[in-house]
Every structure is written in structure tokens, then in C-alpha cells.
Amino acid sequence: MVTTRGKKIKLELDSSEGELVGEKDVQQPAKPAAKRRRTKKSISEDDDPAFAPISSSEKGKDKATPDQNMLITRRGGKGGKLRDLMNMPVDIFTEVCSYLDPFDLRRLALTSKRLWDILMTKEARHIWKTALDSVPDLPECPTDLNEPQYVCLLYSSECYTIGCTGRGTRVDWSFRVRFCTPCHDANMASEWAVQNDRQLGLNVKYNTWQEIRSFCKSSSAVSAPRRYRRGGHRGRNEDKHIYVDEVKKLVARYEALPRAKAEGYLSQLRAKRNYHIETGQDMLQWKSNQLASRAEDIAAEESARFESIKVKLLEMGWDEKDFPITNKDFRDLVLKDQKLTPKVWQNIKPKLELLLEASRADRLERERKQRQSNRESAIRKFYSQIGREAMGLPFEGPFFSTFVPSFEEIFTLPSIKPLLEDDTETVTEEQWIEVAPDARLLALTGWRETLKRFTSHLENGAMSSSNETHKEVEGAASAKTETKAETKTEPETETDTKTETQTEEEILGSIDAMKTKLSYATSMFYCRGGYCKRVWWFPNNIKHARLYHDCNSLNELLDQQPPLQPEGQELVKRLLKDLGLDPETVKASEIHTEDQNQKTYLCTRCHEKTAKYMTFPELIEHYLNVKRWFDNVTEAIRNPPDSRYPSRAVKKELPMIVNDHDWISSDALLVRQDDEETRKIVLELQKAFRKECLTDPACDTDGIGGEDLENHSWREVLRCCKLCPRTYAPPPCNTRKLEFHIRSKHGKEPDLETDTTLETFYSLNECPL
């Protein structure tokens, strides 16, 4: 330590910076700065060489040129703000330095060559220790680093690669290095790359690498948790946490040692690595805490600045809703970690006013559009209520928009336009009452036109209505939007001409007449859905088409649900006649109810022991399904029959197929409606029949014993029909049911040996159900 108490240090400040002794992140410039020429003048009392030592870097240098001397002289003559810094006793100077934090102390050392030579000496070590001790919670300086190196690693941002000017953002705390991204990729490698020697040129022997590989990794000290990384997993263990230069050094030392000393060297490496990782983790934790603390401080400063600006803007008359907080330019002005001074406020005030004016204009425009949207929503709500009342459907749902004029047509009415144009918050109920008659008249007219389409579709029959529907759909430019526009445009033109001549009472009268016509039991529609194939009456056909087939236009609905074909119409009339009802006057509500428990219709063509009670639509579907089965079987065995009867003998006569549910050529009774007492008797008869089938001696249902019990817990032997073609036979069943099937579908007495076959079904489950 220099003991020159009372003496002064005279320093000519120079801009040149020498090499940082012991540091890795500061590089020597390509051309060293000019040095002051030495003179042979005797050293004065103020120029004591004890206080102005000659650095080793100045030895052996060329002398400065005259031009450089002139520059130095001018700078020295002018002086700077620190020209009196060194005109103080050394002990006072060191005492002042001891109050600086490590970052400021390092910046001071980099100020000039003279300060560098003073602070980067062993005599100044106590200054660095004092500065480090002043930092709270800072880990102790590792033994493999000196204090300036430790400060450089913690506080600097320079890349350690010589000649690189990049920003050192990639730090390996275990190896004590800091690199920019390109240098990190060049100097660090993954374990997979080192082991496979991918473009590294290490030429590490396999045995050597296996011995030292655990001492070359630092992932536990420098790797952040993967959930905080970008890009996800890289695959094949490609995280770069091996320092290539360190690997080269360790390999060279290990291979140069004899086998006897190698074990001791590995022990030293193990202890060194553990120490490096432990201290590296401490440094990483401290650095993370510092960054988090700094982020909190910045956030607090930004919040204070924003609050100050907010108070000033509110005093100027601006509304907080006008603050464009999502605007980047606005955030850059108000969210800064810089105190708001009067000068700063005067600079940013005009910029803020421009942003606030634009934001206020946008806000007012948004509010205007929101008010308009509120008015449109209110009109839609009122009109929807009127549309539902006009249609009078017995169910709720968004069905009216397809069958009455759209909202866009309502908005164009002369009486409703002013409600949209007035810049009010919403449309009140009192305002709507004044224009409701016009909207109601438009809804009734549109609903009347829809009913006309339904009745016309029903009267023209299945083929004609289907062809017309296809032509309308194909003529539209778009399957949904254009079709909807086309179907709504035609009623609109008709509405304009008839509204003036027809009153609301006349329109309601025509609507009631068409509803009555559609309510007859013979006015049925058949759904073409591949999985339903059911018959519907109006208006339940509308609900079914919208919910299950997503029909968004009237054309789509009519195409999905054509009227029953002539054979189906004849079936409905026959069923009504057998029930003693007049097909021309009976309504659907008289023979059909939505209550599934009120199934009172029984098919008389089925055997009473196997028939099911059904509703009237289910009865119609039952007869249509039997006819469809008969038509499919007839077509299937026509060409070629051998594919349907593989076991049939050559030139053997085909089995007879009978349509026992034929309602066209047979006048036998089709249906009967039983009262509650008769219904109970039939159900008891069917229950006894099912119980009888369970004890069928010709079949076998065994769940507790039998020869196959060792492999299967349950088995069942059922009969299959050999007279039906393949894929059209009924499901395997007991003997009694199959006898009924052969008598009704094949018109003969059953011969169980030739007409049926037994099939065994197994199950691994203990319960067959």
C-alpha cells in the first residue's frame, strides 16, 4: 500500500484506455493511443514517481509524434472537470473511492489510463473489497477470480471474445464467461456435438471424454427452467453448456498426466467443478434478484410518472377514457423511468395532445357505433317478438327469421329509419309502439307468403315441388346467402303492392285459412334424412328441419321435406278410414299427441303377440318401412340370386317373399285403436309370450353350466332365417318369433330343419345384458 500521506498526485487526464489487468471483457484498441512524451526535466515535488508509477504497458512503446504532443498539450492545458481530482492526498482519494459501488468504481477506473493504473493494483484491493461489501446480499467473491474480474462478470455487458464489440448477453456463471449470441454459439457446444465431434476439431478420445465429461458441463448453474425459454425443446440434448476452450485445456492436461496422477487430477476437477457450480448458482440467483428489484423500481417510477401526467391531463380537461393506453407512442411518452420535470412536461405536452385528440375522436366514433348497435338490437328484439306472435308457432326458437322479412328489410321501412338515424342511446318501448303496426303488417305479409309456399308445395305433389325446389336452389349464385336473398326479395315486391289494398284483418284471415289447410291429417311431409326418414305435420316439420338438418332457408326446408308420395297419401287415408274418421275433415291434432305414453294404435297386420303400440306417425312409418324392405328384397334377389343365397342348390326355386302389410291390393284392416282396458290385456298377453320364449326348448340359453363354460361365461343359441336373402334377414331370435316371421313374410308353414339354422353366440361377460 502506498504511504504518501500529505503528498499530492498530479494527473494529466488522457482519453486513452489501457488494457484491463485481469479482466476478460475489455480489449486493447487496434492502435494504441498516443502517450505523453517523456522529458528529461527533473521530477518536481508534485511529480513524485511513487505516486505516478510507470505502467508496464508503456514500456517498449514508440514515442509520440509532434502532432500527438500538440494534441495532448492542448487537452492538458484546457483541463476538464476532473482536473483537480488528483490534486488531493492519496488517502483522501482512496477514501472517496471506497464510497462508490462496484459498477461506478469500475467505470471510474475506465475513465483514464492514470486512474486505471491506480485502481488496478494490489494496493487498491481494499477499495474493491469495500465496494463489494457495500452491496447487500452479494455473494462473496470466488477464489478463482479477483475483485475487478468479479465486478466485470457481474456488471459489464461486453463480450469476452477479443475483437468482438457485441453485447454480452449470454453468461455462463460456472465458467465465468460472457459472450454475445454469435460468440456463444462459436465457443459453447452441446454434449452431443462434443461426443460426436461435430465441426469442433477436438479429436477427443472416447475413454478420455468419458472420464472428464462430467467436469465440463455447467447446465445446473446456468440453465433457466425450460418453461421460461423460447422455442421449446431442441432435441438430442443440444443445450450448449460446454465451454470448448475449457474442454481443450482439460483434455490436454489429462492426457499429459501419467495414470497414477490422473485419479488425483480428476478429484481436483470434481472439487473445482462443484465449487464453480455452487458459486455460479449463487451469482445467478443474486443477478436474478437484482433484475427483479430493478424491474420493480422501474415499474414504480413509470407508475409515478404516469400518475403525474394523468393529474396534469385531467386538470386540462381531458377524460381518462381518452388515454390511448394501447398506443405505443403514448406508452413511450408516459411510461418511462424518468422523473417528470417542468421541462420534460413542456416537451411531451404537444405530442400527448395530438394523441389524445385522435383517441377522443376514435372513442366518440366507437360510442356512436355502439349506440347505433344498441338501437338495432332493440329493434331486433321488438321485431322478433312481433314475428313470433304473427307466426303463432307452438314452440320457441330462432325459426321466425327464415319465414318472415329479415331485419334488413325492417330497417328500410320509412317509419323505422328515423329511429336508427336519431343518435339516441337506444329505442324505447314507447317509440316502438308508434311504429309497431308497420312492422307487424310486414311480418304478417311475409308469413302469409311462406304459408303459400307450403300449401303450394303440398298441392303440387312430391315430384313437381322437388323439381321446382332444385331449380330455385341451382339458379342461386350462393347456396345460402343468395337463396335467402332471392326468397326474401319476391315477397317484398308483392308486399309493396298488396299492403296498400289489404288490411291486417284480411291478411290474418288468409293466414288462418292456410293454417287450417295445413292442419289436416292428410297434409303430411316426409323427411329425406338418411337416419330419420319420418313423417311430420305442420308446424313440427319446421322445428325438425331447423334443429336436425340445419335448414336455413325456405327452399332448403322444402327440398328436405317433400310431401308424401301418392302411395303414402293413400296409406294415410286408408288408416283414417279404418279408424272410422273422415280423411277430408279430420285434423292432425285429433289423432296425434306429443305424449309418448299415449300410444294406442296397433298394427293389425302384425301378430298380436309381437305387435307394438305406436303413435299415428310411427304407424305410418311402420307400413312404409315394411314396404321399403319388401322392395329392397325383391330387387336384391332379382340379379343375381346366388350372391344372396350362397347355399342354394342349382336351379332350385327361390323362396317366396310376401308383403303382408300391403295396403294397396289388400282390403284387410290396417289398424285399430284400443282403449286402456284392451291395451292392458294385450300387453299382458305379450308379456306371457316373451316369458314363453325364454324357455324355448328348441333353443338354448345357458349361463350357469354347459360344455363351453370353461372358456365362456355365457352362451346363447338362436335361430336364423334361411329363406330371407343375405343382409335382409331378421336378427337371430327364438323359435316362436321366427315361426311368425316365416308365416307372414314367406307365406308358408315353417319347417325348422330346412327353413332355419341355429347359431351360437358367446359372451365373456357374466351378465348377458
JSON list of N, CA and C in Angstrom, two decimals, residues 37 71 141 269 408 419 459 469 478 516 601:
[
{"chain": "A", "resi": 37, "resn": "ARG", "atom": "N", "xyz": [5.03, 12.38, -24.26]},
{"chain": "A", "resi": 37, "resn": "ARG", "atom": "CA", "xyz": [6.47, 12.19, -24.39]},
{"chain": "A", "resi": 37, "resn": "ARG", "atom": "C", "xyz": [7.16, 12.51, -23.07]},
{"chain": "A", "resi": 71, "resn": "LEU", "atom": "N", "xyz": [-1.62, 17.75, -29.54]},
{"chain": "A", "resi": 71, "resn": "LEU", "atom": "CA", "xyz": [-2.97, 17.43, -29.10]},
{"chain": "A", "resi": 71, "resn": "LEU", "atom": "C", "xyz": [-3.03, 17.24, -27.58]},
{"chain": "A", "resi": 141, "resn": "CYS", "atom": "N", "xyz": [-16.80, -13.00, -3.21]},
{"chain": "A", "resi": 141, "resn": "CYS", "atom": "CA", "xyz": [-16.02, -13.14, -4.43]},
{"chain": "A", "resi": 141, "resn": "CYS", "atom": "C", "xyz": [-15.39, -14.53, -4.47]},
{"chain": "A", "resi": 269, "resn": "LEU", "atom": "N", "xyz": [-10.52, -31.80, -10.20]},
{"chain": "A", "resi": 269, "resn": "LEU", "atom": "CA", "xyz": [-11.54, -31.29, -11.12]},
{"chain": "A", "resi": 269, "resn": "LEU", "atom": "C", "xyz": [-12.93, -31.40, -10.52]},
{"chain": "A", "resi": 408, "resn": "GLU", "atom": "N", "xyz": [-82.96, -6.58, -42.09]},
{"chain": "A", "resi": 408, "resn": "GLU", "atom": "CA", "xyz": [-82.54, -5.55, -43.03]},
{"chain": "A", "resi": 408, "resn": "GLU", "atom": "C", "xyz": [-83.74, -4.89, -43.71]},
{"chain": "A", "resi": 419, "resn": "LEU", "atom": "N", "xyz": [-85.74, 6.08, -36.38]},
{"chain": "A", "resi": 419, "resn": "LEU", "atom": "CA", "xyz": [-85.29, 5.53, -35.11]},
{"chain": "A", "resi": 419, "resn": "LEU", "atom": "C", "xyz": [-83.82, 5.13, -35.17]},
{"chain": "A", "resi": 459, "resn": "GLU", "atom": "N", "xyz": [-99.71, -29.15, -52.49]},
{"chain": "A", "resi": 459, "resn": "GLU", "atom": "CA", "xyz": [-100.68, -29.44, -53.54]},
{"chain": "A", "resi": 459, "resn": "GLU", "atom": "C", "xyz": [-100.03, -29.96, -54.81]},
{"chain": "A", "resi": 469, "resn": "THR", "atom": "N", "xyz": [-88.01, -26.88, -56.41]},
{"chain": "A", "resi": 469, "resn": "THR", "atom": "CA", "xyz": [-87.05, -26.52, -55.37]},
{"chain": "A", "resi": 469, "resn": "THR", "atom": "C", "xyz": [-85.63, -26.62, -55.88]},
{"chain": "A", "resi": 478, "resn": "SER", "atom": "N", "xyz": [-75.34, -18.26, -54.68]},
{"chain": "A", "resi": 478, "resn": "SER", "atom": "CA", "xyz": [-74.77, -18.82, -53.45]},
{"chain": "A", "resi": 478, "resn": "SER", "atom": "C", "xyz": [-75.81, -19.71, -52.82]},
{"chain": "A", "resi": 516, "resn": "THR", "atom": "N", "xyz": [-105.34, -23.80, -41.47]},
{"chain": "A", "resi": 516, "resn": "THR", "atom": "CA", "xyz": [-106.36, -24.86, -41.38]},
{"chain": "A", "resi": 516, "resn": "THR", "atom": "C", "xyz": [-106.10, -25.94, -42.42]},
{"chain": "A", "resi": 601, "resn": "TYR", "atom": "N", "xyz": [-102.31, -47.02, -30.98]},
{"chain": "A", "resi": 601, "resn": "TYR", "atom": "CA", "xyz": [-102.58, -47.61, -32.29]},
{"chain": "A", "resi": 601, "resn": "TYR", "atom": "C", "xyz": [-101.77, -48.89, -32.44]}
]
